[in-house]
Amino acid sequence: MTSRTLLRFAVAGVAAATGLAIAVYPAAASQTAQTPPPKQIRLLTINDFHGNLETPTGSSGRIVNETGVTVQAAGGAAYLATAIKQSRLPGRTDVVAAGDLIGASPLVSAAFHDEPTVQVLGELGLDVSSVGNHEFDEGLSELQRLQKGGCHPTDGCSPAGKWKGADYEYIGANVVDDAGKNALPPIAIRVVNGVKIGYIGLVTKTTPSIVTPASIAGLTFQDEVEAGNRAAAWLKKRGVNVMVALVHEGDSVAANQSPNACPLTTGVGRAIATKLSADVDLVVMGHSHQAYVCTTKDPAGNTRYFTQGSSFGRVMTQIDFRVDAKTGDVIRSSVTADNKVVAVDGEANKGLDIPKYAADRKVEKLVSYWTSAVSTKANAPVGKITADISNAVPAGGSGETTLGDVIADAQLAAAKKDGGNADIALMNPGGVRTLLTYASSEAGEGDGVVTYGEAFAVQPFNNLLQAVTLTGAQLKTVLEQQFTGGPNAQAFTKILQPSSNLSYSYNESAAWGSRISELKIDGVAVADGQSVRVAANNFLVSGGDAFAEFTKGTDLWTWDGGFDVDAFTAYLTANSPLAPPALTRITKIG
């Protein structure tokens, strides 16, 4: 019996034992095995949803689509659900995300510790997401509770009963604890259309400077590329050839561009997408709330896509590619990516000749349940305003905004009482999330009433209001730390919003440390050696946003009247109707 015959018998024996049908062909030189067709995979991706279960209003809901049309209303869970459902390829689709799905959320989600959003995202079919910095707003233990289940340790169960946990998994390869171990699963492996896909979760390494330090105590956020490459090597050793990095970091873009364009104006996201291991086939990004579809060259010189899909569910990114069935590798030339604007099929977009999505009724009903649960609190009026009070910096302005000023005034008013004895207040601009609008309808009509829900949307973080004592010299250093170039390595200029009794000038073209001048409180020059009681939220007081000088403050006091939003609503009530203040507190001289 020949060796070839023995081989045929051996293969036949395996087929009989396993129940598999295996064809054996003679090893003729003129015959070659048929090449199996490539396998198709589709990814549907989102990022920075921030608990926007309802379609965001105003500028937060607007976005320019692929044809240059400004869509007036986009996003919201029910419409995103329809977009995902219509775009699925059965058996060939994964739904993934790049972080900040929760945190900085509207009241409908935040009131219940974002359980509503995690529940709805499960209904949308989300499979896996990287963590974002806002996933840590309430600490790692709270993130783990949301993942695994159980009622909130302080507030107890929501109206829906005991929390069952998430239907999707959070991953973060560059988040480690004090022992150097991964604090979260670094990767997730899923099988789609018979293909193993390895997902690598990464969050911006700047997280310690933008999250309250107490929330991330004991955690280290490693370099994204180094951690990503370690995860890629681990996947490669285990035979996973298709790899997707879900990275909560990204770039800014030029305004009013197609979401499928690549008009990047910064480069931190591109740098990560370029430097990650050549084994990583795609990079899905977030954090900067921008929409782009870009390509770069990986370390092996191959083309690699990196994308981001705006925020609040306004865009869903569809990425298609084929996998070589023989080698298991992504055919890079087959990759396509399309940022689809999730335009609402409703009154706001009436008359626009654009693709629109109807609401998914099941998800709409689920969102309605949560809005009803929070409605009494959300709809309660807290005051009136005489005109829009905005968080936007006017063209050519100093960085001061009318809403930032109002919040600083509110914090000063609260922190003067009950032992706070504050002299001034400062508010970080990133904590002012949206504007207060006078109009209550798209027709511009309204009575200027501000509800608790609208006020909460402005300050959704539930920060504590605190006060510390700084010297005049330390206060000046805090203000110097608003600018780049100093030892605190501020990434970009962040102008703190001052209370009405604080004024100063700055010259950004001067050397760092010499930019602040004419620093006065109640019109009196501040001396280096004098003591100044400064009110701010606990994020700033603990050194957030790279304002390290705040941590030198002494005699810490914490307001017992609630959270920072409660100081804001109390001020609106006490000063109703409130007019937008003049922007005269900060003078820009260069």
PDB file of C-alpha atoms in Angstrom, residues 145-270:
ATOM      1  CA  ARG A 145     -21.207  47.856  38.900  1.00  0.00           C
ATOM      2  CA  LEU A 146     -22.657  49.118  35.628  1.00  0.00           C
ATOM      3  CA  GLN A 147     -20.864  46.300  33.835  1.00  0.00           C
ATOM      4  CA  LYS A 148     -21.791  43.457  36.217  1.00  0.00           C
ATOM      5  CA  GLY A 149     -25.055  44.563  37.859  1.00  0.00           C
ATOM      6  CA  GLY A 150     -26.422  45.483  41.270  1.00  0.00           C
ATOM      7  CA  CYS A 151     -28.066  48.595  42.708  1.00  0.00           C
ATOM      8  CA  HIS A 152     -26.182  51.804  43.445  1.00  0.00           C
ATOM      9  CA  PRO A 153     -24.496  51.589  46.864  1.00  0.00           C
ATOM     10  CA  THR A 154     -25.831  54.983  47.989  1.00  0.00           C
ATOM     11  CA  ASP A 155     -28.956  55.738  45.970  1.00  0.00           C
ATOM     12  CA  GLY A 156     -30.201  52.175  45.739  1.00  0.00           C
ATOM     13  CA  CYS A 157     -32.223  50.733  42.886  1.00  0.00           C
ATOM     14  CA  SER A 158     -33.708  52.830  40.083  1.00  0.00           C
ATOM     15  CA  PRO A 159     -37.453  52.816  39.326  1.00  0.00           C
ATOM     16  CA  ALA A 160     -36.786  49.870  36.985  1.00  0.00           C
ATOM     17  CA  GLY A 161     -35.587  47.685  39.872  1.00  0.00           C
ATOM     18  CA  LYS A 162     -32.301  45.892  40.454  1.00  0.00           C
ATOM     19  CA  TRP A 163     -29.766  46.685  37.765  1.00  0.00           C
ATOM     20  CA  LYS A 164     -28.935  43.580  35.694  1.00  0.00           C
ATOM     21  CA  GLY A 165     -25.652  44.789  34.180  1.00  0.00           C
ATOM     22  CA  ALA A 166     -24.484  45.694  30.694  1.00  0.00           C
ATOM     23  CA  ASP A 167     -25.042  43.627  27.576  1.00  0.00           C
ATOM     24  CA  TYR A 168     -21.713  44.833  26.194  1.00  0.00           C
ATOM     25  CA  GLU A 169     -18.155  44.784  27.487  1.00  0.00           C
ATOM     26  CA  TYR A 170     -15.831  47.662  28.357  1.00  0.00           C
ATOM     27  CA  ILE A 171     -12.131  47.173  27.616  1.00  0.00           C
ATOM     28  CA  GLY A 172      -9.038  49.240  28.366  1.00  0.00           C
ATOM     29  CA  ALA A 173      -5.538  47.893  27.688  1.00  0.00           C
ATOM     30  CA  ASN A 174      -3.697  50.950  29.031  1.00  0.00           C
ATOM     31  CA  VAL A 175      -5.475  51.192  32.407  1.00  0.00           C
ATOM     32  CA  VAL A 176      -3.501  49.474  35.176  1.00  0.00           C
ATOM     33  CA  ASP A 177      -3.734  49.416  38.961  1.00  0.00           C
ATOM     34  CA  ASP A 178      -1.049  49.998  41.593  1.00  0.00           C
ATOM     35  CA  ALA A 179       0.100  46.409  41.236  1.00  0.00           C
ATOM     36  CA  GLY A 180       0.657  46.907  37.520  1.00  0.00           C
ATOM     37  CA  LYS A 181      -2.250  44.661  36.574  1.00  0.00           C
ATOM     38  CA  ASN A 182      -4.947  45.500  34.062  1.00  0.00           C
ATOM     39  CA  ALA A 183      -7.845  47.160  35.864  1.00  0.00           C
ATOM     40  CA  LEU A 184     -10.165  46.188  32.995  1.00  0.00           C
ATOM     41  CA  PRO A 185     -10.077  43.500  30.315  1.00  0.00           C
ATOM     42  CA  PRO A 186      -7.510  44.822  27.816  1.00  0.00           C
ATOM     43  CA  ILE A 187      -9.000  43.084  24.783  1.00  0.00           C
ATOM     44  CA  ALA A 188     -12.120  41.360  23.550  1.00  0.00           C
ATOM     45  CA  ILE A 189     -12.221  38.590  20.964  1.00  0.00           C
ATOM     46  CA  ARG A 190     -15.388  38.059  18.968  1.00  0.00           C
ATOM     47  CA  VAL A 191     -16.194  35.715  16.075  1.00  0.00           C
ATOM     48  CA  VAL A 192     -17.978  37.343  13.148  1.00  0.00           C
ATOM     49  CA  ASN A 193     -18.771  35.392   9.971  1.00  0.00           C
ATOM     50  CA  GLY A 194     -16.367  32.710  11.167  1.00  0.00           C
ATOM     51  CA  VAL A 195     -13.533  35.220  11.664  1.00  0.00           C
ATOM     52  CA  LYS A 196     -11.893  35.995  14.997  1.00  0.00           C
ATOM     53  CA  ILE A 197     -11.693  39.748  15.564  1.00  0.00           C
ATOM     54  CA  GLY A 198      -9.512  41.091  18.349  1.00  0.00           C
ATOM     55  CA  TYR A 199     -10.569  44.450  19.791  1.00  0.00           C
ATOM     56  CA  ILE A 200      -8.021  46.510  21.725  1.00  0.00           C
ATOM     57  CA  GLY A 201      -9.411  49.146  24.105  1.00  0.00           C
ATOM     58  CA  LEU A 202      -7.410  52.329  24.705  1.00  0.00           C
ATOM     59  CA  VAL A 203      -8.280  55.568  26.512  1.00  0.00           C
ATOM     60  CA  THR A 204      -6.442  58.874  26.341  1.00  0.00           C
ATOM     61  CA  LYS A 205      -3.372  58.915  28.561  1.00  0.00           C
ATOM     62  CA  THR A 206      -4.393  62.463  29.584  1.00  0.00           C
ATOM     63  CA  THR A 207      -7.278  61.049  31.641  1.00  0.00           C
ATOM     64  CA  PRO A 208      -5.620  61.963  34.987  1.00  0.00           C
ATOM     65  CA  SER A 209      -5.709  65.648  34.029  1.00  0.00           C
ATOM     66  CA  ILE A 210      -9.369  65.674  32.998  1.00  0.00           C
ATOM     67  CA  VAL A 211     -11.033  63.423  35.590  1.00  0.00           C
ATOM     68  CA  THR A 212     -11.376  64.207  39.285  1.00  0.00           C
ATOM     69  CA  PRO A 213      -8.288  62.586  40.874  1.00  0.00           C
ATOM     70  CA  ALA A 214     -10.315  60.828  43.584  1.00  0.00           C
ATOM     71  CA  SER A 215     -12.247  58.944  40.887  1.00  0.00           C
ATOM     72  CA  ILE A 216      -9.097  57.377  39.432  1.00  0.00           C
ATOM     73  CA  ALA A 217      -7.025  56.940  42.598  1.00  0.00           C
ATOM     74  CA  GLY A 218      -4.746  53.937  42.254  1.00  0.00           C
ATOM     75  CA  LEU A 219      -4.967  53.825  38.463  1.00  0.00           C
ATOM     76  CA  THR A 220      -2.316  54.592  35.866  1.00  0.00           C
ATOM     77  CA  PHE A 221      -3.123  55.459  32.264  1.00  0.00           C
ATOM     78  CA  GLN A 222      -0.251  54.245  30.118  1.00  0.00           C
ATOM     79  CA  ASP A 223       0.867  55.456  26.713  1.00  0.00           C
ATOM     80  CA  GLU A 224      -1.737  54.413  24.175  1.00  0.00           C
ATOM     81  CA  VAL A 225       0.698  53.123  21.538  1.00  0.00           C
ATOM     82  CA  GLU A 226       2.879  51.128  23.939  1.00  0.00           C
ATOM     83  CA  ALA A 227      -0.102  49.441  25.588  1.00  0.00           C
ATOM     84  CA  GLY A 228      -1.826  48.901  22.252  1.00  0.00           C
ATOM     85  CA  ASN A 229       1.218  47.226  20.782  1.00  0.00           C
ATOM     86  CA  ARG A 230       1.519  44.874  23.757  1.00  0.00           C
ATOM     87  CA  ALA A 231      -2.107  43.861  23.294  1.00  0.00           C
ATOM     88  CA  ALA A 232      -1.595  43.363  19.559  1.00  0.00           C
ATOM     89  CA  ALA A 233       1.390  41.096  20.182  1.00  0.00           C
ATOM     90  CA  TRP A 234      -0.675  39.045  22.647  1.00  0.00           C
ATOM     91  CA  LEU A 235      -3.458  38.635  20.091  1.00  0.00           C
ATOM     92  CA  LYS A 236      -0.993  37.682  17.359  1.00  0.00           C
ATOM     93  CA  LYS A 237       0.530  34.914  19.483  1.00  0.00           C
ATOM     94  CA  ARG A 238      -2.938  33.458  19.944  1.00  0.00           C
ATOM     95  CA  GLY A 239      -3.683  33.350  16.260  1.00  0.00           C
ATOM     96  CA  VAL A 240      -5.929  36.407  16.003  1.00  0.00           C
ATOM     97  CA  ASN A 241      -5.045  38.142  12.741  1.00  0.00           C
ATOM     98  CA  VAL A 242      -7.881  40.690  12.452  1.00  0.00           C
ATOM     99  CA  MET A 243      -7.373  43.516  14.944  1.00  0.00           C
ATOM    100  CA  VAL A 244      -9.307  46.716  15.586  1.00  0.00           C
ATOM    101  CA  ALA A 245      -8.158  49.383  18.039  1.00  0.00           C
ATOM    102  CA  LEU A 246     -10.947  51.281  19.801  1.00  0.00           C
ATOM    103  CA  VAL A 247      -9.163  54.441  20.912  1.00  0.00           C
ATOM    104  CA  HIS A 248     -10.710  57.180  23.034  1.00  0.00           C
ATOM    105  CA  GLU A 249      -8.467  59.901  21.666  1.00  0.00           C
ATOM    106  CA  GLY A 250      -8.750  61.944  18.505  1.00  0.00           C
ATOM    107  CA  ASP A 251      -8.118  65.084  16.505  1.00  0.00           C
ATOM    108  CA  SER A 252      -9.925  68.313  15.764  1.00  0.00           C
ATOM    109  CA  VAL A 253     -11.028  69.207  12.240  1.00  0.00           C
ATOM    110  CA  ALA A 254     -11.792  72.287  10.182  1.00  0.00           C
ATOM    111  CA  ALA A 255     -15.393  73.419  10.607  1.00  0.00           C
ATOM    112  CA  ASN A 256     -18.313  72.573   8.308  1.00  0.00           C
ATOM    113  CA  GLN A 257     -16.607  69.776   6.416  1.00  0.00           C
ATOM    114  CA  SER A 258     -18.104  66.540   5.166  1.00  0.00           C
ATOM    115  CA  PRO A 259     -17.958  63.854   7.865  1.00  0.00           C
ATOM    116  CA  ASN A 260     -16.229  61.665   5.291  1.00  0.00           C
ATOM    117  CA  ALA A 261     -13.411  64.160   4.763  1.00  0.00           C
ATOM    118  CA  CYS A 262     -10.103  64.317   6.626  1.00  0.00           C
ATOM    119  CA  PRO A 263      -9.487  68.026   7.393  1.00  0.00           C
ATOM    120  CA  LEU A 264      -7.482  67.404  10.574  1.00  0.00           C
ATOM    121  CA  THR A 265      -6.165  70.482  12.378  1.00  0.00           C
ATOM    122  CA  THR A 266      -4.392  68.574  15.158  1.00  0.00           C
ATOM    123  CA  GLY A 267      -2.311  65.422  15.139  1.00  0.00           C
ATOM    124  CA  VAL A 268      -2.481  63.452  18.393  1.00  0.00           C
ATOM    125  CA  GLY A 269      -5.036  61.003  16.997  1.00  0.00           C
ATOM    126  CA  ARG A 270      -3.185  60.597  13.700  1.00  0.00           C
TER     127      ARG A 270
END
